[in-house]
Short mmCIF file of N, CA, C and O in Angstrom, two decimals:
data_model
loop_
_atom_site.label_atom_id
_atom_site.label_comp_id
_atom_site.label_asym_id
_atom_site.label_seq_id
_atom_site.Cartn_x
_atom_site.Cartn_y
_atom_site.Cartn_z
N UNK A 1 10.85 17.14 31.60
CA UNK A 1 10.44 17.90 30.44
C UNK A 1 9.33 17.12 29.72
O UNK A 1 9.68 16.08 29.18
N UNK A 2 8.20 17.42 29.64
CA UNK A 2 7.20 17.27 28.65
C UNK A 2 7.73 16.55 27.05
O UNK A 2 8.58 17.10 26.34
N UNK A 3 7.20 15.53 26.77
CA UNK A 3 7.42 14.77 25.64
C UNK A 3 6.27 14.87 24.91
O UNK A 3 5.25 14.36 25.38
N UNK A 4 6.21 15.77 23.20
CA UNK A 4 5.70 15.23 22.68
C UNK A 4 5.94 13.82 21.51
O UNK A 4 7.09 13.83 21.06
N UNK A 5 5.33 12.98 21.12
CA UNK A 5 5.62 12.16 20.28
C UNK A 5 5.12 12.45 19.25
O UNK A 5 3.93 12.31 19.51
N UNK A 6 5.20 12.85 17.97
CA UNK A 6 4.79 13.30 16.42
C UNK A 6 4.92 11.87 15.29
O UNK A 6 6.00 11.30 15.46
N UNK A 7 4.48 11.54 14.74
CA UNK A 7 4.64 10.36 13.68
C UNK A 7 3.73 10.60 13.07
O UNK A 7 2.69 10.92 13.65
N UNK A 8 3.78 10.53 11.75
CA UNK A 8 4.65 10.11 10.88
C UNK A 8 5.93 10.78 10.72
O UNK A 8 5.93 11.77 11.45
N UNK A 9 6.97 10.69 10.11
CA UNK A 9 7.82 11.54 9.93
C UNK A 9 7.54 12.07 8.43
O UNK A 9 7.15 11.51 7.41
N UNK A 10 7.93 13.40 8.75
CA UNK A 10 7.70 14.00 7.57
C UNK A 10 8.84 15.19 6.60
O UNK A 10 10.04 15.43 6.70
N UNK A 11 8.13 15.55 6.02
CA UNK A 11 9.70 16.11 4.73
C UNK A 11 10.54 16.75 6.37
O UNK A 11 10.17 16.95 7.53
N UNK A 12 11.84 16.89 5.58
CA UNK A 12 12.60 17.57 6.66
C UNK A 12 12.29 19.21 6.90
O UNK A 12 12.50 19.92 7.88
N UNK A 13 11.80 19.46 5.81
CA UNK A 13 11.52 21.01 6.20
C UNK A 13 10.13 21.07 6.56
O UNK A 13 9.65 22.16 6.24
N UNK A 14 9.25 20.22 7.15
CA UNK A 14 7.68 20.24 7.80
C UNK A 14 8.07 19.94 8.54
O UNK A 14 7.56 20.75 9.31
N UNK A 15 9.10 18.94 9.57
CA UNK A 15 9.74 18.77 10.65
C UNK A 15 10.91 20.19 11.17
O UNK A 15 10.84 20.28 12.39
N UNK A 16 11.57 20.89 10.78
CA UNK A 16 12.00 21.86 11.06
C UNK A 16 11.19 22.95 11.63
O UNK A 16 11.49 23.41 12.73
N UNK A 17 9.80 23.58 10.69
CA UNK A 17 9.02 24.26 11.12
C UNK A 17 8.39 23.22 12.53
O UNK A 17 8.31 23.70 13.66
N UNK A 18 8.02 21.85 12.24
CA UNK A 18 7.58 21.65 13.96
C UNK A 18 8.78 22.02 14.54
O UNK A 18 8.60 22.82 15.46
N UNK A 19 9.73 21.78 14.37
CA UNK A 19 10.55 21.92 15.61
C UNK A 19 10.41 23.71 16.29
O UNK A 19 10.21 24.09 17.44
N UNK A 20 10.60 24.40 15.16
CA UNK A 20 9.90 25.69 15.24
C UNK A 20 8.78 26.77 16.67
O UNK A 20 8.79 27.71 17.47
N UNK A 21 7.73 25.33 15.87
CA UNK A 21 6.81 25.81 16.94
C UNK A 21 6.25 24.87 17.67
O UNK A 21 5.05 24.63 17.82
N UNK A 22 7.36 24.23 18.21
CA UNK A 22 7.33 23.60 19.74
C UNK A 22 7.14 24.50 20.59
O UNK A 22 7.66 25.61 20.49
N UNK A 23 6.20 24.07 21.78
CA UNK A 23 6.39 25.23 22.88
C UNK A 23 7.77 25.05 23.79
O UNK A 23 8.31 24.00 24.13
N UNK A 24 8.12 26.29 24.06
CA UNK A 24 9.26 26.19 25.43
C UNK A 24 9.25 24.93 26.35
O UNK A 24 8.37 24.47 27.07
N UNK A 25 10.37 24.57 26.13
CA UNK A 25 10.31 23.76 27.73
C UNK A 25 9.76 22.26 27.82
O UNK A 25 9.76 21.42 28.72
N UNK A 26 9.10 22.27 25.98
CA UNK A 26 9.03 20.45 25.56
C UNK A 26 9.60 19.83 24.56
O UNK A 26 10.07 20.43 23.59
N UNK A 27 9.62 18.58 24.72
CA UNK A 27 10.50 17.24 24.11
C UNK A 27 9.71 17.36 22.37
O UNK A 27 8.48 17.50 22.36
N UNK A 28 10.15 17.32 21.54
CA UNK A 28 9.41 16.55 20.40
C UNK A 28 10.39 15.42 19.92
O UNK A 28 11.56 15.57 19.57
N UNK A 29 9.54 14.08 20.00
CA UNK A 29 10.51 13.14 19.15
C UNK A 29 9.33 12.70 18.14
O UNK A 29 8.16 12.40 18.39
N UNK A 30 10.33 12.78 16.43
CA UNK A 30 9.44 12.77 15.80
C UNK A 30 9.83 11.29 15.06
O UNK A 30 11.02 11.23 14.78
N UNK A 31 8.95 9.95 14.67
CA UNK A 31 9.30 9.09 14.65
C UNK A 31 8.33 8.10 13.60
O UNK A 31 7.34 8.58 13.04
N UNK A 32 8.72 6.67 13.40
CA UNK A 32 7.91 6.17 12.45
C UNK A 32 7.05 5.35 13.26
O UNK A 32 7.49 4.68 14.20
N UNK A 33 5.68 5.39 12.87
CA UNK A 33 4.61 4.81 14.04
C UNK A 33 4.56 3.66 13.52
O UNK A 33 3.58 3.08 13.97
N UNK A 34 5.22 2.89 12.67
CA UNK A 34 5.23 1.42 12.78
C UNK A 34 6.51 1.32 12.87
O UNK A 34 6.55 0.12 12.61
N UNK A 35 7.34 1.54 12.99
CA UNK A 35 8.69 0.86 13.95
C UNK A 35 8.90 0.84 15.45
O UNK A 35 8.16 1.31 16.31
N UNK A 36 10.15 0.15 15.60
CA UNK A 36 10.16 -0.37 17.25
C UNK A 36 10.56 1.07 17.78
O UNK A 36 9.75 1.30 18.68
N UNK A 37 11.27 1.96 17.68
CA UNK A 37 11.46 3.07 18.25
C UNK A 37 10.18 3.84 18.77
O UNK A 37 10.19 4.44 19.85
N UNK A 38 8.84 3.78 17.77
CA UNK A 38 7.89 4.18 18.43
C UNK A 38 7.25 3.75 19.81
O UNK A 38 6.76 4.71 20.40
N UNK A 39 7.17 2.83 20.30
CA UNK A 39 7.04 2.26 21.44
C UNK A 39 8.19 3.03 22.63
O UNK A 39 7.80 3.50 23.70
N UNK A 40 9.70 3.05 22.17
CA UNK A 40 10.37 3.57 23.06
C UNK A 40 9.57 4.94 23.34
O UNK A 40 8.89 5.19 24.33
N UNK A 41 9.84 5.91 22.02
CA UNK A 41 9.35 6.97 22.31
C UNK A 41 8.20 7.52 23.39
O UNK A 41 8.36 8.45 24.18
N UNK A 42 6.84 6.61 23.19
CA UNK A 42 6.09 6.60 23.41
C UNK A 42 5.90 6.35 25.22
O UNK A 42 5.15 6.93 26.00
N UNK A 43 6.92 5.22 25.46
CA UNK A 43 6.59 5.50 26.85
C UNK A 43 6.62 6.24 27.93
O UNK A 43 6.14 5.99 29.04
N UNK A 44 7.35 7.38 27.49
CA UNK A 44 7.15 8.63 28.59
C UNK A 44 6.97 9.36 28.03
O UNK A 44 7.81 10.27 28.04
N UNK A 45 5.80 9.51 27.14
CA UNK A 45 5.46 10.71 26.41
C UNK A 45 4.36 11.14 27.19
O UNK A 45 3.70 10.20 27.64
N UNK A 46 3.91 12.42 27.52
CA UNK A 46 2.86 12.31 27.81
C UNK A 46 1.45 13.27 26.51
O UNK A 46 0.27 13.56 26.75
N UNK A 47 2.18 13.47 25.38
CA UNK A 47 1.49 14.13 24.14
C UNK A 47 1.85 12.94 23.27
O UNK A 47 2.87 12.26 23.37
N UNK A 48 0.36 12.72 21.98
CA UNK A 48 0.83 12.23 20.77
C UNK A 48 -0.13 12.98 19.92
O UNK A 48 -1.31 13.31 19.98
N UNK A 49 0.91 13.12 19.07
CA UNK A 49 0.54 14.00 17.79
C UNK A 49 0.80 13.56 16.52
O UNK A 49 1.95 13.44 16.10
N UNK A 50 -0.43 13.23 15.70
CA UNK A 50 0.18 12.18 14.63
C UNK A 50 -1.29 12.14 13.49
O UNK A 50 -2.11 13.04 13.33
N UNK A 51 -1.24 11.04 12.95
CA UNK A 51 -2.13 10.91 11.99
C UNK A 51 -3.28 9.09 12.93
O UNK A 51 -2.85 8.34 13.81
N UNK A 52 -4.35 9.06 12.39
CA UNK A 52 -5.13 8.14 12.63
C UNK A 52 -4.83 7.17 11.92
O UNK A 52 -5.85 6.63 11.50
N UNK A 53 -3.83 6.62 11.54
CA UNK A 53 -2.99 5.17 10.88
C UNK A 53 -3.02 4.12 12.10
O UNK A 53 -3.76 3.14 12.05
N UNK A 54 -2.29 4.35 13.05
CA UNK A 54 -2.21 3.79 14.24
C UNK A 54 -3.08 3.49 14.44
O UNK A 54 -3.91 4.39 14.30
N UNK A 55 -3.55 2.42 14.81
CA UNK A 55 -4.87 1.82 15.87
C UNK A 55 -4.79 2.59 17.22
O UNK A 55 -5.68 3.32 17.67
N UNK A 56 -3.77 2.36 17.70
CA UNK A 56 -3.29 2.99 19.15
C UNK A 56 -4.44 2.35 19.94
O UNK A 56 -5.20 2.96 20.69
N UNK A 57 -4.47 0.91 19.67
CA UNK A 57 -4.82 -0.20 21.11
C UNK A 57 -4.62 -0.15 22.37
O UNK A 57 -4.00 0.68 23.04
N UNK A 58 -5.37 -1.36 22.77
CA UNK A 58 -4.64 -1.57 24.34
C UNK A 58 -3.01 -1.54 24.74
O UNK A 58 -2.45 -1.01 25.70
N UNK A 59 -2.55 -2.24 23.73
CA UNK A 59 -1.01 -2.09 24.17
C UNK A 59 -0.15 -0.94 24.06
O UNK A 59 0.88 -0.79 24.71
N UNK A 60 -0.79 0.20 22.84
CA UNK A 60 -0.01 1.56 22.90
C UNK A 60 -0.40 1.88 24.54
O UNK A 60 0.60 1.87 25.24
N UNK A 61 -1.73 2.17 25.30
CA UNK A 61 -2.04 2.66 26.25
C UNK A 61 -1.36 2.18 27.52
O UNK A 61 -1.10 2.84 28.52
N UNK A 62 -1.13 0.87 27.26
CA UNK A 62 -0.07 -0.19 28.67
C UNK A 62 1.09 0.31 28.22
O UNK A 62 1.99 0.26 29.05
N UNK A 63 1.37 0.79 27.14
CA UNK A 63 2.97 0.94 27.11
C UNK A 63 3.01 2.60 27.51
O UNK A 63 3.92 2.92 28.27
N UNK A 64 2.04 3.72 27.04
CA UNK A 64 2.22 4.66 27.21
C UNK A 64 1.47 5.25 28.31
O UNK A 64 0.51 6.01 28.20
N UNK A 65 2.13 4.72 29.66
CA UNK A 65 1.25 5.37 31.11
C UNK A 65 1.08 6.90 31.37
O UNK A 65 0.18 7.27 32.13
N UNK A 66 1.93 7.81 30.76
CA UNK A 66 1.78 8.94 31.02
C UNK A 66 1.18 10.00 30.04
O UNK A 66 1.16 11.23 30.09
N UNK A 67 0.65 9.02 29.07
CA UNK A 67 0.03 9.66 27.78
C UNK A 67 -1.54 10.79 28.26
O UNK A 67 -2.64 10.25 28.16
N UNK A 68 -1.51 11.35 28.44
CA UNK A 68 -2.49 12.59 28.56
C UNK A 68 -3.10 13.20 27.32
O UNK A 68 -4.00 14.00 27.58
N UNK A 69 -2.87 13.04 26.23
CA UNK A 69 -3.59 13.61 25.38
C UNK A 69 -2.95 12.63 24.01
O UNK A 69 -1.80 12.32 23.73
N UNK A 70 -4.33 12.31 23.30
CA UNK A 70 -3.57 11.97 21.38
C UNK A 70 -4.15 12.79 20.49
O UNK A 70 -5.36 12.71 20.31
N UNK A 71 -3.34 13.76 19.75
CA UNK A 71 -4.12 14.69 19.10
C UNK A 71 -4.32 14.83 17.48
O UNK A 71 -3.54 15.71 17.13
N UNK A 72 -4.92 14.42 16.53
CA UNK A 72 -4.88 13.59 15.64
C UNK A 72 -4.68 14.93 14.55
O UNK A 72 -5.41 15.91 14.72
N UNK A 73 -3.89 14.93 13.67
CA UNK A 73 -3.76 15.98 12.66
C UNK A 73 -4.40 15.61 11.40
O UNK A 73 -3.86 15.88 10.34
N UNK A 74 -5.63 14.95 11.46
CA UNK A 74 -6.30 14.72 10.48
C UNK A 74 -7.84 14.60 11.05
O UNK A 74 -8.04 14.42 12.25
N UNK A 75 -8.77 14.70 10.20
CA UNK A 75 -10.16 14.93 10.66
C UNK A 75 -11.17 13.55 10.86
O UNK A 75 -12.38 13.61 11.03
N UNK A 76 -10.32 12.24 10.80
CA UNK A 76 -11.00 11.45 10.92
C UNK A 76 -10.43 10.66 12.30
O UNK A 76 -9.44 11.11 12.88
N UNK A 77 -11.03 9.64 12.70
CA UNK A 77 -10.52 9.30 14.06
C UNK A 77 -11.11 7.57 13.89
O UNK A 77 -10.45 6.74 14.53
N UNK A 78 -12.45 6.96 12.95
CA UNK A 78 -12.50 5.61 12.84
C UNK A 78 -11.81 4.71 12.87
O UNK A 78 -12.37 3.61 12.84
N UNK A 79 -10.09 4.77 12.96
CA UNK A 79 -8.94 3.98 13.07
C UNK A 79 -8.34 3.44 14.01
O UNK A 79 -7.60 2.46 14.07
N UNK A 80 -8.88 4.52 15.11
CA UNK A 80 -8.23 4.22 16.82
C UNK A 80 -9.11 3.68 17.25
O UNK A 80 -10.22 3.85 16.74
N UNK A 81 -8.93 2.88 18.28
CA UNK A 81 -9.69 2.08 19.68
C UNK A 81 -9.86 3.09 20.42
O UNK A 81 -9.05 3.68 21.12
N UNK A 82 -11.36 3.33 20.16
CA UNK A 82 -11.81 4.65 21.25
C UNK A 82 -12.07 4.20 22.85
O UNK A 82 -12.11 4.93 23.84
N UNK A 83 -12.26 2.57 22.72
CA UNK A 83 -12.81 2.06 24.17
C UNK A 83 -11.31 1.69 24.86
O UNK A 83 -11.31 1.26 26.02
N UNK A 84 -9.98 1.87 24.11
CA UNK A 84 -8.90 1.33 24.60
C UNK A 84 -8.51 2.79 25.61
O UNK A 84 -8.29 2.79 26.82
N UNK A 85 -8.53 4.22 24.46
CA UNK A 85 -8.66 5.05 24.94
C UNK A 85 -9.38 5.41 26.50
O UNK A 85 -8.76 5.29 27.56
N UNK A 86 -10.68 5.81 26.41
CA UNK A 86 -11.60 5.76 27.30
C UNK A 86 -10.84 4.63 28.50
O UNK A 86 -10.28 5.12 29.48
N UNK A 87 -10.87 3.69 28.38
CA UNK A 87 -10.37 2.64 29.57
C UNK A 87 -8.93 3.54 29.92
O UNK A 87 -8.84 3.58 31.15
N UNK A 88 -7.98 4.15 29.39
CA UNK A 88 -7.07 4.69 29.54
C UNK A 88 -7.50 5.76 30.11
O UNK A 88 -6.56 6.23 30.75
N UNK A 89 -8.44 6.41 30.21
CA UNK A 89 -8.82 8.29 30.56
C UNK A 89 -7.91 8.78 29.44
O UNK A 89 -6.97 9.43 29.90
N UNK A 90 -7.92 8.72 28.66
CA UNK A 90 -6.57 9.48 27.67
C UNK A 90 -7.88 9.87 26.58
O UNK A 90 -8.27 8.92 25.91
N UNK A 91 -8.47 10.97 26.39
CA UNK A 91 -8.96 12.31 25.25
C UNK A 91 -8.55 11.77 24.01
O UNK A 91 -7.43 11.26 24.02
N UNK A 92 -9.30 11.77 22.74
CA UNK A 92 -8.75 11.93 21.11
C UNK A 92 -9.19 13.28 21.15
O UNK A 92 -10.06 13.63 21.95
N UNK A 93 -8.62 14.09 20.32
CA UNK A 93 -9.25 15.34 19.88
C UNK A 93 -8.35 15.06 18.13
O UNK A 93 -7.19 14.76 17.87
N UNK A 94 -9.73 15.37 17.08
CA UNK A 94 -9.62 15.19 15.90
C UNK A 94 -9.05 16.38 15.37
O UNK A 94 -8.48 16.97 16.29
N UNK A 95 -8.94 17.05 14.22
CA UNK A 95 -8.46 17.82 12.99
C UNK A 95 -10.12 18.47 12.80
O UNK A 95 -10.04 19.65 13.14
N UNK A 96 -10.80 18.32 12.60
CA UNK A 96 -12.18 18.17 11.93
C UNK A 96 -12.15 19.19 11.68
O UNK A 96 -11.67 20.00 12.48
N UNK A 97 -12.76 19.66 10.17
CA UNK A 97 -13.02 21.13 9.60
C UNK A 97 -11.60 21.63 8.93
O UNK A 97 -11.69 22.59 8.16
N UNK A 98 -10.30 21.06 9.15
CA UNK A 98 -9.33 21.92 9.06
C UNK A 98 -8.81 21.79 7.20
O UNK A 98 -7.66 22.05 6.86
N UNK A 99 -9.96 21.32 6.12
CA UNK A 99 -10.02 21.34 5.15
C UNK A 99 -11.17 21.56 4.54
O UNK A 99 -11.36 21.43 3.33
N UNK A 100 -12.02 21.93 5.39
CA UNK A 100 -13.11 22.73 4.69
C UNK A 100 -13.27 23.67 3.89
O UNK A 100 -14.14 23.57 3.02
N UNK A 101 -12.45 24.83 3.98
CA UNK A 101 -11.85 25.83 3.24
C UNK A 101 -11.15 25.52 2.12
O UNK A 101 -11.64 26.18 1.20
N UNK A 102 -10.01 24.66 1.62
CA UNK A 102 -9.28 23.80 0.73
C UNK A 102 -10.65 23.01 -0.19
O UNK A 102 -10.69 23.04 -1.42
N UNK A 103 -11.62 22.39 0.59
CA UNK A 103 -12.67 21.81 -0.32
C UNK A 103 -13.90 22.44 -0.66
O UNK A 103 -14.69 21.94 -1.47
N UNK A 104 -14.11 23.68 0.00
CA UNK A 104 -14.66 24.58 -0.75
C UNK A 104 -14.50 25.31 -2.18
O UNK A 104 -15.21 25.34 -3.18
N UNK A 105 -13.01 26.01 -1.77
CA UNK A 105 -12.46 26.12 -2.55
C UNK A 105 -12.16 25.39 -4.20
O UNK A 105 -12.22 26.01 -5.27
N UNK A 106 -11.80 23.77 -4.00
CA UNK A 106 -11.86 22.92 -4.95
C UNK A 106 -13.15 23.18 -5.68
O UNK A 106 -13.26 23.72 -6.78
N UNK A 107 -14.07 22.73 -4.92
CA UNK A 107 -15.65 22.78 -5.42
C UNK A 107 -16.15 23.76 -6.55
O UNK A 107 -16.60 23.41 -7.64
N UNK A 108 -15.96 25.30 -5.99
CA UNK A 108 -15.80 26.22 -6.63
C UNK A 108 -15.22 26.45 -8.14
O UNK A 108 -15.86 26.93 -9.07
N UNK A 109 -13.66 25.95 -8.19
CA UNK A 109 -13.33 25.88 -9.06
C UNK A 109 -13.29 24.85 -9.88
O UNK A 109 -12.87 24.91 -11.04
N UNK A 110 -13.85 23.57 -9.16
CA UNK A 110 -14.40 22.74 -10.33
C UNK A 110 -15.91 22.95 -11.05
O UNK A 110 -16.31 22.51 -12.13
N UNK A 111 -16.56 23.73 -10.10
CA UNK A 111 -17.77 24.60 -11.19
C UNK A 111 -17.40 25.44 -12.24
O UNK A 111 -17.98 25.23 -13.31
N UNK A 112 -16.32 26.65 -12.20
CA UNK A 112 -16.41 27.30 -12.80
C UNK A 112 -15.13 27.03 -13.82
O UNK A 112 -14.76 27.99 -14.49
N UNK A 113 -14.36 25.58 -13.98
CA UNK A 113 -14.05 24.78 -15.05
C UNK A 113 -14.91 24.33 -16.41
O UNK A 113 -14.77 24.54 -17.61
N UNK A 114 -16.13 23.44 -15.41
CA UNK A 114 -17.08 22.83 -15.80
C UNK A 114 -17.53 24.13 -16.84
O UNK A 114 -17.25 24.13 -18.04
N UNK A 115 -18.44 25.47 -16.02
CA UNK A 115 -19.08 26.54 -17.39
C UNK A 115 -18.10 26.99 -18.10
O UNK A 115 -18.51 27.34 -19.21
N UNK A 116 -16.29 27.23 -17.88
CA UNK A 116 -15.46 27.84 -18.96
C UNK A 116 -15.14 26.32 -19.92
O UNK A 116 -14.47 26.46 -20.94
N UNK A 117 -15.66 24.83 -19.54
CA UNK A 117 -15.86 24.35 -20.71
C UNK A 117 -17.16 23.90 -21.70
O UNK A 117 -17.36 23.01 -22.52
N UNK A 118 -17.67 24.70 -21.31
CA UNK A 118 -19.04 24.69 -21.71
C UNK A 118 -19.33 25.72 -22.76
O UNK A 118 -20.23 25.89 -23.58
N UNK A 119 -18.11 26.42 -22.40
CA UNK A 119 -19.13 28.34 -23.38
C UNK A 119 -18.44 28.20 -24.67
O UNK A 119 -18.65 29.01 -25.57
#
């Protein structure tokens, strides 16, 4: 069965909905990416799904041989070892854009704060 690995852990009811919409037929273990359990997890995972906290070095990649994809739920990626990656064949795919809308939005209504304290 397909393992994904998820970390950080999060409220119990944002972990329920993942559990939710797991696809058929895979693992989610959801875990703390600086404790020792993450490493267990990790070594027959072949998904990680998580935040760019992790470095996810050379040694996540020696420990995690069957890792096929890390898929970052945030839009930045400057945190990971992209050459540890790459030497691994193992893909980042970022978040990017997925708060554009949210900071538009902000923007907007911090303009039209700004003229309703103005008039």
């Amino acid at each position: 069965m397909p393992r994904i690995v998820f970390a950080p852990r999060l409220p119990k009811a944002r972990n329920e909905v993942l559990m939710e919409m797991k696809p058929a037929g895979f693992d989610v273990v959801v875990t703390d990416p600086t404790g020792p359990e993450f490493n267990a997890a990790c070594k027959e995972a072949e998904y990680f799904m998580g935040f760019a906290r992790n470095p996810l070095g050379p040694d996540f990649y020696a420990n995690a041989k069957s890792m096929k994809l890390v898929q970052l739920i945030s839009a930045g990626y400057n945190t990971l070892d992209l050459e540890a990656a790459k030497k691994a064949k193992v893909p980042i795919s970022n978040n990017g854009g997925a708060n554009s809308g949210g900071g538009a939005e902000d923007g907007v209504m911090l303009i039209l704060a700004s003229l309703n304290k103005q008039a």
